[in-house]
Coordinates of C-alpha atoms in Angstrom, one line a residue:
G860 CA -13.6 -16.5 -10.0
K861 CA -10.8 -18.9 -11.1
M862 CA -10.8 -21.0 -14.3
F863 CA -10.7 -24.8 -13.9
R864 CA -10.7 -27.9 -16.2
C865 CA -12.1 -31.2 -15.2
V866 CA -10.1 -34.3 -16.3
V867 CA -11.8 -37.8 -16.2
S868 CA -9.6 -40.8 -16.7
N869 CA -10.0 -44.6 -16.6
S870 CA -8.6 -47.7 -18.3
A871 CA -10.1 -46.5 -21.6
G872 CA -8.2 -43.3 -21.5
K873 CA -8.9 -39.7 -20.3
K874 CA -11.2 -36.8 -21.3
E875 CA -10.7 -33.2 -20.5
S876 CA -13.7 -30.8 -20.1
N877 CA -14.0 -27.4 -21.5
A878 CA -12.8 -24.6 -19.3
A879 CA -15.2 -23.4 -16.7
I880 CA -15.1 -20.5 -14.1
L881 CA -15.8 -21.4 -10.5
N882 CA -17.2 -18.6 -8.3
V883 CA -16.6 -19.1 -4.6
L884 CA -19.4 -17.6 -2.5
Y885 CA -18.9 -16.2 1.0
R886 CA -21.5 -15.7 3.7
V887 CA -22.6 -12.3 5.1
T888 CA -24.2 -12.3 8.5
F889 CA -25.9 -9.1 9.9
N890 CA -25.9 -8.5 13.6
K891 CA -28.5 -5.7 14.2
K892 CA -27.7 -5.3 17.9
D893 CA -31.4 -5.0 18.8
G894 CA -31.9 -2.5 16.0
N895 CA -35.1 -2.2 13.9
G896 CA -35.2 -2.7 10.2
S897 CA -35.0 -5.3 7.4
I898 CA -31.8 -6.9 6.3
P899 CA -31.2 -8.5 2.9
S900 CA -32.5 -12.0 2.4
K901 CA -29.5 -12.9 0.3
T902 CA -26.6 -14.2 2.4
L903 CA -24.1 -15.5 -0.2
Y904 CA -21.9 -13.2 -2.3
A905 CA -18.9 -13.5 -4.5
K906 CA -15.7 -11.6 -4.0
G907 CA -16.1 -8.0 -5.2
E908 CA -19.9 -8.2 -5.2
S909 CA -21.8 -5.3 -3.6
V910 CA -23.7 -6.1 -0.5
P911 CA -26.6 -3.7 0.2
L912 CA -26.4 -2.1 3.7
P913 CA -29.7 -1.3 5.4
K914 CA -30.3 1.7 7.6
L915 CA -31.6 0.8 11.1
T916 CA -33.3 2.6 13.9
K917 CA -33.2 2.1 17.7
E918 CA -35.0 4.2 20.3
G919 CA -32.5 6.4 22.2
F920 CA -29.6 5.6 19.8
E921 CA -28.2 6.9 16.6
F922 CA -27.2 4.4 13.9
K923 CA -23.6 5.0 12.8
G924 CA -23.0 2.3 10.3
W925 CA -21.8 -1.3 10.0
S926 CA -18.5 -2.7 11.3
D927 CA -16.7 -5.6 9.6
G928 CA -14.3 -5.9 12.5
S929 CA -11.8 -3.5 11.0
D930 CA -13.7 -0.5 9.6
V931 CA -17.1 1.1 10.0
H932 CA -19.0 1.4 6.7
T933 CA -21.6 4.2 6.4
G934 CA -22.5 4.0 2.7
D935 CA -25.2 2.1 1.0
T936 CA -23.1 -0.9 0.0
Y937 CA -20.3 -3.1 1.2
Q938 CA -17.8 -4.7 -1.2
M939 CA -17.5 -8.4 -0.5
G940 CA -14.0 -9.7 0.3
S941 CA -12.5 -13.1 0.0
K942 CA -13.9 -14.5 3.2
S943 CA -17.2 -14.7 5.1
V944 CA -17.9 -11.7 7.3
T945 CA -20.2 -10.6 10.1
L946 CA -21.4 -7.0 9.8
T947 CA -22.3 -5.5 13.2
A948 CA -24.5 -2.5 13.7
I949 CA -22.8 0.4 15.5
W950 CA -24.9 2.5 17.8
E951 CA -24.2 5.7 19.6
K952 CA -26.5 6.7 22.5
E953 CA -28.3 9.9 21.7
E954 CA -27.7 12.9 24.0
L955 CA -30.9 14.8 24.7
C956 CA -31.1 18.5 25.6
R957 CA -34.0 19.9 27.6
V958 CA -35.4 23.3 26.6
T959 CA -37.7 24.9 29.2
F960 CA -40.1 27.6 27.9
S961 CA -40.9 29.7 31.0
A962 CA -43.2 32.7 31.1
P963 CA -43.6 33.8 34.8
K964 CA -45.4 37.0 33.9
A965 CA -47.9 35.4 31.5
D966 CA -51.5 34.7 32.4
N967 CA -52.2 31.1 33.5
Y968 CA -49.1 29.7 31.8
K969 CA -47.3 26.6 32.9
D970 CA -43.7 25.9 31.9
Q971 CA -43.4 23.8 28.8
V972 CA -40.5 21.4 28.2
R973 CA -39.2 20.2 24.9
E974 CA -36.5 17.5 24.5
V975 CA -34.4 17.5 21.4
K976 CA -31.3 15.6 20.2
K977 CA -28.1 17.5 20.8
G978 CA -27.3 19.6 17.7
K979 CA -30.8 19.4 16.4
K980 CA -33.6 22.0 16.1
I981 CA -36.9 22.2 17.8
T982 CA -39.7 21.5 15.3
K983 CA -42.7 22.1 17.6
F984 CA -42.8 25.1 19.8
P985 CA -45.3 25.5 22.7
P986 CA -48.4 27.8 22.3
D987 CA -47.7 31.5 22.5
P988 CA -48.2 32.7 26.1
E989 CA -50.7 35.4 26.8
R990 CA -50.3 38.5 29.0
F991 CA -52.7 41.3 29.8
H992 CA -51.7 44.6 28.3
Y993 CA -48.9 42.9 26.3
E994 CA -48.5 41.0 23.1
F995 CA -46.1 38.1 22.7
V996 CA -43.2 38.8 20.2
E997 CA -40.9 35.7 20.3
W998 CA -38.9 33.5 22.6
D999 CA -35.7 35.2 23.5
G1000 CA -32.6 33.5 22.1
I1001 CA -34.3 30.7 20.2
N1002 CA -36.3 30.1 17.0
E1003 CA -36.9 27.4 14.5
N1004 CA -33.3 27.8 13.1
T1005 CA -31.5 27.4 16.4
S1006 CA -29.4 24.3 17.0
I1007 CA -29.7 23.1 20.6
N1008 CA -26.5 22.0 22.2
S1009 CA -27.2 22.2 25.9
N1010 CA -30.0 22.4 28.5
M1011 CA -31.5 25.9 28.5
T1012 CA -34.4 28.0 29.8
V1013 CA -35.9 30.7 27.6
Y1014 CA -38.3 33.5 28.3
P1015 CA -40.7 35.5 26.1
K1016 CA -40.2 38.9 24.6
W1017 CA -43.2 41.2 25.1
N1018 CA -44.5 44.4 23.5
K1019 CA -46.7 46.6 25.5
V1020 CA -50.0 47.4 23.7
A1021 CA -53.0 49.7 24.3
V1022 CA -56.0 48.3 26.2
R1023 CA -59.6 49.4 25.3
V1024 CA -61.6 50.6 28.3
N1025 CA -65.3 51.0 27.7
F1026 CA -67.5 53.7 29.2
K1027 CA -71.3 53.1 28.9
N1028 CA -74.5 54.8 29.7
N1029 CA -76.4 53.5 32.7
H1030 CA -79.9 54.8 32.2
S1031 CA -82.4 54.8 29.4
Y1032 CA -83.6 58.3 30.3
C1033 CA -80.2 59.7 29.6
E1034 CA -78.9 59.8 26.0
M1035 CA -75.3 59.8 26.9
E1036 CA -73.1 58.4 24.1
N1037 CA -71.1 55.3 24.8
F1038 CA -67.3 55.6 24.1
T1039 CA -64.0 53.8 24.3
L1040 CA -60.7 55.0 25.7
E1041 CA -57.4 53.4 24.6
V1042 CA -55.1 53.2 27.5
F1043 CA -51.4 52.5 27.0
G1044 CA -50.0 53.1 30.4
D1045 CA -50.8 51.2 33.6
N1046 CA -52.9 54.0 35.0
F1047 CA -55.3 56.5 33.4
N1048 CA -57.5 59.4 34.5
M1049 CA -61.2 59.0 34.5
P1050 CA -62.9 61.0 31.8
G1051 CA -66.1 62.9 32.0
P1052 CA -69.3 61.8 30.1
K1053 CA -69.6 62.6 26.4
N1054 CA -72.7 64.7 27.1
E1055 CA -74.9 65.9 30.0
C1056 CA -78.2 64.4 31.0
D1057 CA -81.3 66.5 31.5
Y1058 CA -82.3 66.8 35.1
H1059 CA -79.5 64.6 36.2
R1060 CA -76.0 65.3 37.5
F1061 CA -73.1 63.1 36.6
V1062 CA -71.6 61.5 39.8
G1063 CA -68.9 59.3 38.5
W1064 CA -68.1 55.8 37.1
D1065 CA -68.5 52.3 38.5
N1066 CA -67.8 48.8 37.3
S1067 CA -71.3 47.9 38.2
P1068 CA -74.5 49.5 36.6
S1069 CA -75.9 49.6 40.1
G1070 CA -72.7 50.8 41.7
Q1071 CA -72.1 53.9 43.8
A1072 CA -69.7 55.8 41.6
K1073 CA -66.4 54.4 42.7
Y1074 CA -64.5 56.8 40.4
E1075 CA -65.0 60.6 40.0
K1076 CA -64.1 62.5 36.8
G1077 CA -60.3 63.1 36.8
Q1078 CA -59.6 60.4 39.4
T1079 CA -56.7 58.1 38.6
A1080 CA -57.6 54.4 38.0
T1081 CA -55.3 51.4 37.5
L1082 CA -55.9 49.1 34.5
D1083 CA -57.5 45.9 35.7
K1084 CA -58.1 43.1 33.1
N1085 CA -61.2 42.0 35.1
N1086 CA -62.7 45.5 35.0
L1087 CA -62.6 47.1 31.6
T1088 CA -66.1 48.4 31.5
Y1089 CA -67.3 51.4 33.5
W1090 CA -70.9 52.6 33.9
A1091 CA -72.0 56.2 34.2
I1092 CA -73.7 56.9 37.5
W1093 CA -76.2 59.8 37.6
E1094 CA -78.3 61.3 40.3
E1095 CA -81.4 63.4 40.0
A1096 CA -80.8 67.2 39.9
F1097 CA -83.9 69.4 39.8
S1098 CA -83.6 73.1 39.2
D1099 CA -85.9 75.8 40.8

């Protein structure tokens, strides 16, 4: 501020006041441009005084700072000049990238889409897809540390795993031991029973306990996720 003295005079003479400093205050107006957020309630500031600058939000836009008509200010405060000023919010439209998670070989999986701001990372990944005879490893080419800069489609990495195939006894009169076969390939050869059954001859295996022995011992079968249990089929065999 500047220093002033007040002089009062009339017919009786004049009297001069003590020196006083006069601070001139200037007005600050905020134009949020449809942004969301609170602005300071104080509107008058002296030259050189710090004006707090709020951070605003606006759906679909990124807040870039406050413009005084000459410069854009991105800090926390604005230094008041020697005239009133309007500070206008500067917005930049956000560019969104679409990431499609596709797993065409998975079981009952629909493509999942995530939208993320360009240059940002995905924070919530879709559920891991499931696939018979395989285990999910990761999404190829993307993880939680990947910055997304364009639209993209990603696919899963798979590891083949063994599948347990169950072979069970079918009749109470036969004391055949149940057992499990771990199958890694897509096909496997049908085993024989663990033990024989008195007065009965092993015929083969079937997916139904009341089946007709669809598979004989040594016959090649294909893994089927809907048929992983086989029942031993026996027929009576009487000796002389």
